[in-house]
Short mmCIF file of C-alpha atoms in Angstrom, two decimals:
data_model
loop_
_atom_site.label_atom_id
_atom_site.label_comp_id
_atom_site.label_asym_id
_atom_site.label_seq_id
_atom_site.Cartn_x
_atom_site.Cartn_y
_atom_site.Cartn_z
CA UNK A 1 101.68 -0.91 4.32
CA UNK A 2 100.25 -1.53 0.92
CA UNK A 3 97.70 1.16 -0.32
CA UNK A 4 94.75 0.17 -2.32
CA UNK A 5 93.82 3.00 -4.69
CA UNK A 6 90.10 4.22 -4.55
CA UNK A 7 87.95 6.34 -6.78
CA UNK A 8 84.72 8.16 -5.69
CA UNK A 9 81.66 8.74 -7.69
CA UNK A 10 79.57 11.83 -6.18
CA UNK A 11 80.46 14.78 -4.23
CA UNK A 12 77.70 15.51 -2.49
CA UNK A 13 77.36 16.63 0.54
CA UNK A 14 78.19 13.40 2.39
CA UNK A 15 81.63 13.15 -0.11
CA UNK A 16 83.86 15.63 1.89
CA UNK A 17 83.80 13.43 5.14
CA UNK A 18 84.94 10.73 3.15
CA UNK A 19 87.70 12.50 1.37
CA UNK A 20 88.87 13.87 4.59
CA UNK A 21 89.14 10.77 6.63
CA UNK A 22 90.14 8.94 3.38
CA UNK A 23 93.16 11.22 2.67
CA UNK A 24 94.29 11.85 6.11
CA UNK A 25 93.92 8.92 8.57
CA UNK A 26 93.52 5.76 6.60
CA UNK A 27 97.39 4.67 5.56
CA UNK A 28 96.10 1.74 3.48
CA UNK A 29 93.90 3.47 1.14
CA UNK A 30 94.95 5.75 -1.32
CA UNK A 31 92.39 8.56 -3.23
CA UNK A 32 93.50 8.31 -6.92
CA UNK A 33 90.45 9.62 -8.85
CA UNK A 34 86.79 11.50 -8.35
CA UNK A 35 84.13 11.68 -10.55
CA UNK A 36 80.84 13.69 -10.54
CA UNK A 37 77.88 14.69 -13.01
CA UNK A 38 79.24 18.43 -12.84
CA UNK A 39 82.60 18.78 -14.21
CA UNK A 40 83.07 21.54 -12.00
CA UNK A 41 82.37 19.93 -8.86
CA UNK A 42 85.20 17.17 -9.18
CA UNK A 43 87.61 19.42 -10.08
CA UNK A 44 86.73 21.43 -6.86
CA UNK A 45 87.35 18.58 -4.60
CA UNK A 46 90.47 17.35 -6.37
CA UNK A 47 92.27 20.09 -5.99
CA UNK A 48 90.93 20.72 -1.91
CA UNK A 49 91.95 17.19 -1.58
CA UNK A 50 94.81 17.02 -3.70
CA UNK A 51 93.54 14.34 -5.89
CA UNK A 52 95.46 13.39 -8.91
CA UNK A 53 92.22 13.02 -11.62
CA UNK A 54 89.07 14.43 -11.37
CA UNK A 55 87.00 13.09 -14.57
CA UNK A 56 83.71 11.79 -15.79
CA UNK A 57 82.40 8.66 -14.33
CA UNK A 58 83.07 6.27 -17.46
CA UNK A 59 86.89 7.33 -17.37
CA UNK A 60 87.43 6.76 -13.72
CA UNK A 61 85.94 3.40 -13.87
CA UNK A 62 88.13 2.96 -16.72
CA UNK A 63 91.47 3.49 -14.61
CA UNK A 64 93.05 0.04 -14.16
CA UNK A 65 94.71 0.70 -10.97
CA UNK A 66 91.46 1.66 -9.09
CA UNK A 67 91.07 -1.41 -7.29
CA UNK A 68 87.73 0.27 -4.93
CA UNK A 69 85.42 2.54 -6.15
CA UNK A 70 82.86 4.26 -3.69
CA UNK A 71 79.32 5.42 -4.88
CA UNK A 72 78.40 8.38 -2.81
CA UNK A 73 75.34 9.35 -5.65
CA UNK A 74 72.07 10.09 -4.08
CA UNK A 75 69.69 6.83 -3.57
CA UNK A 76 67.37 6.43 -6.50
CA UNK A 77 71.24 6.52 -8.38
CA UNK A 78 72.52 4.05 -5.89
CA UNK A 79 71.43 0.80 -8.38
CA UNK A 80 72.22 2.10 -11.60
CA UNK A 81 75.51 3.00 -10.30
CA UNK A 82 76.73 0.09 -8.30
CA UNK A 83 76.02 -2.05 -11.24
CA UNK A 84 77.84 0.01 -13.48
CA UNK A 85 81.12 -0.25 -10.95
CA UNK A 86 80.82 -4.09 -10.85
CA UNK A 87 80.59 -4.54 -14.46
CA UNK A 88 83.44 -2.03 -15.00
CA UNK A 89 85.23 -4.85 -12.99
CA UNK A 90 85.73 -2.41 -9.46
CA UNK A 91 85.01 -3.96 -5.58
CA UNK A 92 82.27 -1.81 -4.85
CA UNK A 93 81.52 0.83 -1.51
CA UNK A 94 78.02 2.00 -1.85
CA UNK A 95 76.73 4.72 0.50
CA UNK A 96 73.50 3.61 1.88
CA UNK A 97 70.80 2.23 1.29
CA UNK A 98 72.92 -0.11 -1.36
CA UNK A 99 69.64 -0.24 -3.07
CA UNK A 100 65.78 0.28 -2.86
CA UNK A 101 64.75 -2.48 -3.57
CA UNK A 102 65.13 -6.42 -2.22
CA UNK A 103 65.72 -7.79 -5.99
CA UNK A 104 68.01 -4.87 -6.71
CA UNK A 105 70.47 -5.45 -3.61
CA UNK A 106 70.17 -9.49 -4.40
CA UNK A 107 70.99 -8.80 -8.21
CA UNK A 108 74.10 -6.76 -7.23
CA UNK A 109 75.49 -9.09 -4.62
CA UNK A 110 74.91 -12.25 -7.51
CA UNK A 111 76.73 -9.84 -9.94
CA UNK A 112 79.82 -9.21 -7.50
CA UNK A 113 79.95 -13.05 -6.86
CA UNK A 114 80.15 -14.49 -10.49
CA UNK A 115 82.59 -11.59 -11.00
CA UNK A 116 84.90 -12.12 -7.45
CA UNK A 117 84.07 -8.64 -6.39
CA UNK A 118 83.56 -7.50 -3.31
CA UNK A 119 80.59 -5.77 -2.94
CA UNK A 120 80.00 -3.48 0.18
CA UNK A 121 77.98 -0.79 1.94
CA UNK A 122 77.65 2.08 4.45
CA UNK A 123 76.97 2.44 7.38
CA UNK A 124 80.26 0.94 8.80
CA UNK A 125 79.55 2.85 12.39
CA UNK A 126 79.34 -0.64 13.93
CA UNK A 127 82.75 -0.89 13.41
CA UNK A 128 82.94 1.95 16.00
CA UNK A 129 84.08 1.94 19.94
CA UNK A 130 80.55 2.19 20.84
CA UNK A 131 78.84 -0.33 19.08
CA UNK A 132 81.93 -2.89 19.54
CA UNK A 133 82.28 -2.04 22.74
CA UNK A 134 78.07 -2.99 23.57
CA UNK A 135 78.54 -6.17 21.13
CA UNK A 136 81.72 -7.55 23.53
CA UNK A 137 79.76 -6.81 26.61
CA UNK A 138 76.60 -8.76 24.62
CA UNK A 139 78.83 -11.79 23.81
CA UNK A 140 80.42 -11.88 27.38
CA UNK A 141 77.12 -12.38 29.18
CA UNK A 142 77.23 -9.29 31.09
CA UNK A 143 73.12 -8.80 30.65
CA UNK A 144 72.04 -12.52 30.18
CA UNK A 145 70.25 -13.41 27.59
CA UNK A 146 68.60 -10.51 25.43
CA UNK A 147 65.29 -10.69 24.86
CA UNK A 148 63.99 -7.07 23.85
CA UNK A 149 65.21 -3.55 22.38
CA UNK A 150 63.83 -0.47 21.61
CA UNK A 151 65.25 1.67 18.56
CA UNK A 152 64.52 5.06 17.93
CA UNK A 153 65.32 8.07 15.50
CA UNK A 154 63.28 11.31 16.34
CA UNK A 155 63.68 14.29 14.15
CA UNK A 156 61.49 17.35 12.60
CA UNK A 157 63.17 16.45 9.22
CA UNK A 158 66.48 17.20 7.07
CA UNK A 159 65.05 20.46 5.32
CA UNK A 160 66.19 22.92 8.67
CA UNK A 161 69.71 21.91 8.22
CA UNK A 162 70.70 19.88 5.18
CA UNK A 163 72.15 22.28 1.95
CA UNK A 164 69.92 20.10 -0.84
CA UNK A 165 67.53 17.85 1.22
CA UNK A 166 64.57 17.52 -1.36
CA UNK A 167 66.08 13.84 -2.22
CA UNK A 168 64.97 12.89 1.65
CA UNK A 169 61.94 13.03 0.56
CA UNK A 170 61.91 11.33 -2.85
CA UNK A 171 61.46 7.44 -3.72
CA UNK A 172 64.37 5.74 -1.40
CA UNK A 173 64.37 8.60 1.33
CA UNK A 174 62.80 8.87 4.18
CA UNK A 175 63.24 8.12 7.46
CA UNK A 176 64.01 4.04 7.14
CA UNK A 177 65.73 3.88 4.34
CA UNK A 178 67.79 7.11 5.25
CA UNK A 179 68.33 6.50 8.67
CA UNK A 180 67.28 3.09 9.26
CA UNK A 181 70.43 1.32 7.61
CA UNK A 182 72.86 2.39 11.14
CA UNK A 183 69.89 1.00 13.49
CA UNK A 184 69.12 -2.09 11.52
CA UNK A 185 72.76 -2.55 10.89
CA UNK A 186 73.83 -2.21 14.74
CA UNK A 187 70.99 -4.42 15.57
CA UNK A 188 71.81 -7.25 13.28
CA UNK A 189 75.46 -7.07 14.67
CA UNK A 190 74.63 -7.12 18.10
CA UNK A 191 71.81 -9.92 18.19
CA UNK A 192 71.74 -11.44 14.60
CA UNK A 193 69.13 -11.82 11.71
CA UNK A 194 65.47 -10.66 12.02
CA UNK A 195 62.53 -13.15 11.30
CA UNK A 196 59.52 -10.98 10.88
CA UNK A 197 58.31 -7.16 11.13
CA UNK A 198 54.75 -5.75 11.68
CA UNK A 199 54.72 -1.97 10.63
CA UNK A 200 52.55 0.91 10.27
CA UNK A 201 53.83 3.92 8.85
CA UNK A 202 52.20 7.95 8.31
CA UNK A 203 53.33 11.32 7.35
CA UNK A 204 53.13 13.78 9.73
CA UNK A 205 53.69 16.71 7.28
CA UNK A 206 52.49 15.43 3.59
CA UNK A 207 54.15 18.62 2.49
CA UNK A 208 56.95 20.27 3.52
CA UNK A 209 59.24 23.00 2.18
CA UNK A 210 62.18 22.76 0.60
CA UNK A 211 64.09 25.29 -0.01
CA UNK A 212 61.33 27.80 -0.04
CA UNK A 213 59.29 25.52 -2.16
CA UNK A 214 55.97 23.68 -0.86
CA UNK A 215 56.53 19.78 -1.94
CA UNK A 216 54.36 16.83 -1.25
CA UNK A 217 56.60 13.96 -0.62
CA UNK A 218 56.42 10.10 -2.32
CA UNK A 219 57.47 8.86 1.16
CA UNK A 220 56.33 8.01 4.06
CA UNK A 221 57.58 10.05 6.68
CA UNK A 222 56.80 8.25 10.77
CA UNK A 223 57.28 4.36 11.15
CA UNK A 224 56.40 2.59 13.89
CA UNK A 225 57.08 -1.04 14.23
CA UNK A 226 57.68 -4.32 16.13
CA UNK A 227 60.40 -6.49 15.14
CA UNK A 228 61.22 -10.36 15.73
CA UNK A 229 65.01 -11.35 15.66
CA UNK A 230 65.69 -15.31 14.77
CA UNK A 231 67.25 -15.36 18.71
CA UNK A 232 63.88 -14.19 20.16
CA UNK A 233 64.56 -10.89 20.96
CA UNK A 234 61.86 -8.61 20.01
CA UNK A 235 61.28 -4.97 20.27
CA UNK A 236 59.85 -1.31 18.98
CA UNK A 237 61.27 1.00 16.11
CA UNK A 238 60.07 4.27 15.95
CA UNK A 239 61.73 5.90 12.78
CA UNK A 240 60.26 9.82 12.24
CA UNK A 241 61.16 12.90 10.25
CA UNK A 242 57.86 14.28 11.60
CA UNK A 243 58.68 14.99 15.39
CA UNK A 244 60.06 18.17 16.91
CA UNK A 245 60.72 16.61 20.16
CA UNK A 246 61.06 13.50 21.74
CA UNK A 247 62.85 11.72 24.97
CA UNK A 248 62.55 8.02 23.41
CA UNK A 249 66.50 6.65 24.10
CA UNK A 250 68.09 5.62 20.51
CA UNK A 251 68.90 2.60 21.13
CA UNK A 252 68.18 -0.02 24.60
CA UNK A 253 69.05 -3.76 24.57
CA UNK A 254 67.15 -5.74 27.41
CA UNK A 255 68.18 -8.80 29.17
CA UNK A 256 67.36 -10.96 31.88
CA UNK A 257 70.10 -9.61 34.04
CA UNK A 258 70.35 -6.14 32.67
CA UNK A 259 70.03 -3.47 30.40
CA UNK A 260 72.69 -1.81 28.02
CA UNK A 261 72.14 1.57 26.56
CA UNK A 262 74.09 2.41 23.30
CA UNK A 263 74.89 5.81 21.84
CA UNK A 264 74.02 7.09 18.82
CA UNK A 265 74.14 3.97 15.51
CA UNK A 266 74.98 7.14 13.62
CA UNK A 267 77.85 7.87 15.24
CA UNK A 268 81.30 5.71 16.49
CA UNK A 269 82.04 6.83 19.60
CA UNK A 270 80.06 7.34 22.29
CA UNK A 271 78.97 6.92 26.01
CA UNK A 272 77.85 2.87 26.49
CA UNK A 273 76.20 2.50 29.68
CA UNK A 274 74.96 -0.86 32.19
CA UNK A 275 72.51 -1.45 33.91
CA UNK A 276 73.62 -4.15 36.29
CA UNK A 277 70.50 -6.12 37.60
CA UNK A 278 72.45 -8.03 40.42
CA UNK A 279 73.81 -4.72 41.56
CA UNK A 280 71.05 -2.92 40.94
CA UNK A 281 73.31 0.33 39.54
CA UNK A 282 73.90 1.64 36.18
CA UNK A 283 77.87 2.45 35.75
CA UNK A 284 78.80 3.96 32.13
CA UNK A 285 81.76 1.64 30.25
CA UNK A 286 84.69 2.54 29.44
CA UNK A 287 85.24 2.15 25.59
CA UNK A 288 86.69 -1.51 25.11
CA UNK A 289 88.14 -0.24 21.96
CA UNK A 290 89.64 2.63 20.57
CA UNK A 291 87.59 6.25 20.51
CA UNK A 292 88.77 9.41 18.93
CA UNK A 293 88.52 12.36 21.26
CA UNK A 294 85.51 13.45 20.45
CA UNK A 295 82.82 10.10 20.53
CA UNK A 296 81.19 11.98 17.85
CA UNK A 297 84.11 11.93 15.49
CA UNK A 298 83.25 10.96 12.10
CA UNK A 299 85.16 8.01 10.84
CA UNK A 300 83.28 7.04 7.63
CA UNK A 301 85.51 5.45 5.64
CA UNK A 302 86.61 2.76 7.88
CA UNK A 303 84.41 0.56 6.15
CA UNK A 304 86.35 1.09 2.99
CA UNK A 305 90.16 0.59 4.89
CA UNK A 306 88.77 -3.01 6.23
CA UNK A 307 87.51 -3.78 2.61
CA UNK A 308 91.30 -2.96 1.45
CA UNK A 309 92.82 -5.25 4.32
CA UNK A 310 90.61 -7.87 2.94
CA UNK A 311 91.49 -7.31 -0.39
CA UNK A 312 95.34 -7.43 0.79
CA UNK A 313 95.29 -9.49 3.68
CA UNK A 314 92.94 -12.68 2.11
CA UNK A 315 90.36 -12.52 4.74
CA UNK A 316 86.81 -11.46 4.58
CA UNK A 317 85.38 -8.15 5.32
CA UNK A 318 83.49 -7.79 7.79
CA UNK A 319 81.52 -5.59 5.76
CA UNK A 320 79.60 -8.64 4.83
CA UNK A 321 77.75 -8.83 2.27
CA UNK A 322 74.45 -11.03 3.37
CA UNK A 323 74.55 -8.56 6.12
CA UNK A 324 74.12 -5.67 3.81
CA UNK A 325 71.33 -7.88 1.68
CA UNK A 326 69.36 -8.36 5.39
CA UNK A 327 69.22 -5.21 5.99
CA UNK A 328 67.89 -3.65 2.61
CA UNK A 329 65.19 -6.34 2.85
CA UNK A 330 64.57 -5.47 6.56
CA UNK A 331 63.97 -1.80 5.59
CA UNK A 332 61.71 -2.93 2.53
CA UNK A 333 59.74 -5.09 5.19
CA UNK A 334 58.36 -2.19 7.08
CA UNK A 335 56.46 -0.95 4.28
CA UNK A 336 55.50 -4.31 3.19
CA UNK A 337 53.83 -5.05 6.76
CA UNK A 338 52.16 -1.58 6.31
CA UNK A 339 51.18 -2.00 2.79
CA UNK A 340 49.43 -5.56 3.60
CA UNK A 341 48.66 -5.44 6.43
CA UNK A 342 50.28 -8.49 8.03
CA UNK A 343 53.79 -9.21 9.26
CA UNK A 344 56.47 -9.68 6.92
CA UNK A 345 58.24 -12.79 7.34
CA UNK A 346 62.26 -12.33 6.05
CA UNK A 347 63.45 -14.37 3.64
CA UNK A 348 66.94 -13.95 3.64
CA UNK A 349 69.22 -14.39 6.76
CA UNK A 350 73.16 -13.76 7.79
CA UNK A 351 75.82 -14.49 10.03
CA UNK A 352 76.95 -11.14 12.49
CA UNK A 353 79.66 -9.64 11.13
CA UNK A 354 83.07 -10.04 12.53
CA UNK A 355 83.93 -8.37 15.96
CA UNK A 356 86.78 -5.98 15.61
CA UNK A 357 90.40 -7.23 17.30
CA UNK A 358 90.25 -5.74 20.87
CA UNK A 359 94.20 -4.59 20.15
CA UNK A 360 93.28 -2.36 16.96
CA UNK A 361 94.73 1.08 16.97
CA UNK A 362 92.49 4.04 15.88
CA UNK A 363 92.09 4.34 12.19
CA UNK A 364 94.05 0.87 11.87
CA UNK A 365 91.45 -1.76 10.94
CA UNK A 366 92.96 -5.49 11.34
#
């Protein structure tokens, strides 16, 4: 198997997942550099993760051999970043969002194109048993055609467990943009591009503190929203880092001859259930794909091993990227509807991404 060598930018806290998973189960990539602002840091994780170079982010992107290069910098870094990896030549990985803003993500796909980069984002848990398995039961007719959802992410916010979580709460965090991208993204997958959103959005706690410090935040911190898909389909988002409890499922696909109920778009795994309206039963799924163990395993990363098989294989990724383009608008159209008070209309569409083979092995993206 031919191993594309990767470089990471950032190790924050999201970085040791990826070196993990990067360094022990995917066989086509291989982890030749990090970078981070603090010297110290880089070296730190090189030598936990036995990684040849840790350096400064201008000498990694200088390494002709580093054929991928993953930006895992906080958001508001996330443009300045990804632009400097495509014009240092590199397919780019960008943790999510890929950018703030509409123009941003559009500028940075236009870039990768004149150059013949690839550029790509998190989240790649669609790629996942649970959301594969819901998208073959979709495509096979098993509830008819869908014509509602409801999506929902309920939390009392990232500062009770999160080691630095002040940038949730800065320009680019927040519920959405944080959380939003493995909803929206799962959505798009399973019933295609959206056509319009009507918002309104609050904060429940205007100030919160971090890290023993009282701080207003520039975000908004509770959406709720109705969206349109081009199909039909439409359906509620509720998207909150201002509720301490809630029993709202995550995320519900309706159709006129059932219902499917997905796990977690956060995680890969997971319990999919049906709700079989000719039967009148719900019966949980077996995964139609491969599942670690544990449905909660965290295989980030596998995004960046089908970007390599593209790379070496000729095909596409399914990583696509007017997928990842949708979605950043998508996100920006919630606070557009609030803001204006009107529905957003989208201007930008996309094909679903690619289905995963049904004969993959675990870790082994084809």
């Amino acid at each position: 198997m031919e191993k594309v060598k990767v470089g990471i930018i950032g190790c924050g806290a999201i970085s040791d997942v990826y070196m993990t998973n990067i360094t022990r189960h995917c066989g086509n990539l291989e982890l030749a550099a990090v970078a981070n602002r603090s010297a110290d840091k880089a070296k730190a994780a090189a030598e936990k993760f036995h990684i040849p170079v840790a350096c400064s982010t201008e000498e990694l992107l200088g390494m002709e051999e580093i054929r991928i290069v993953l930006d895992l910098t906080v958001p508001a870094a996330h443009y300045g970043v990804n632009r400097q990896i495509l014009e240092a030549g590199k397919n780019l990985y960008s943790e999510k969002p890929f950018a703030i803003r509409t123009e941003e993500a559009n500028e940075l796909i236009g870039l990768a194109a004149a150059k013949g980069l690839m550029a790509a984002g998190a989240p790649d848990t669609f790629l996942g048993a649970g959301a594969q398995t819901a998208r073959a039961l979709l495509d096979a007719g098993r509830i008819g055609k869908p014509f509602g959802f409801t999506a929902n992410m309920t939390c009392p916010g990232h500062e009770l467990w999160h080691p630095n979580p002040g940038f949730y709460y800065q320009k680019g965090g927040g519920p959405m943009f944080d959380m939003g991208p493995y909803y929206m993204t799962t959505l798009v997958c399973l019933l295609g591009p959206v056509k319009r959103i009507s918002a309104f959005l609050t904060s429940g706690w205007p100030v919160r503190n971090i890290l023993g410090k009282m701080t207003e935040t520039e975000v908004p911190t509770h959406y709720t929203g109705t969206m349109e898909f081009a199909n039909g389909a439409v359906g509620t988002v509720t998207m909150s880092f201002d509720t301490w409890y809630s029993s709202l499922p995550r995320l519900e696909i309706y159709g006129t001859e059932g219902t499917l109920v997905l796990p977690d778009p956060n995680c890969f795994g997971g319990q999919v259930r049906l709700f079989d309206g000719k039967q009148n039963r719900m019966q949980e799924v077996a995964p139609l794909f491969p599942q670690a163990p544990d449905p909660s395993c965290n295989m980030r990363g596998l995004g960046v091993s089908d970007m390599a098989c593209a790379l070496t294989d000729g095909r596409g990724s399914r990583l696509r990227s007017d997928v990842l383009l949708h979605v950043v608008e998508i996100l920006n159209a919630f606070e557009i509807s609030a803001r204006e008070n009107r529905p957003c209309e989208l201007q930008t569409t996309c094909d679903r991404p690619e289905p995963m083979d049904s004969d993959w092995a675990l870790w082994e993206v084809m």
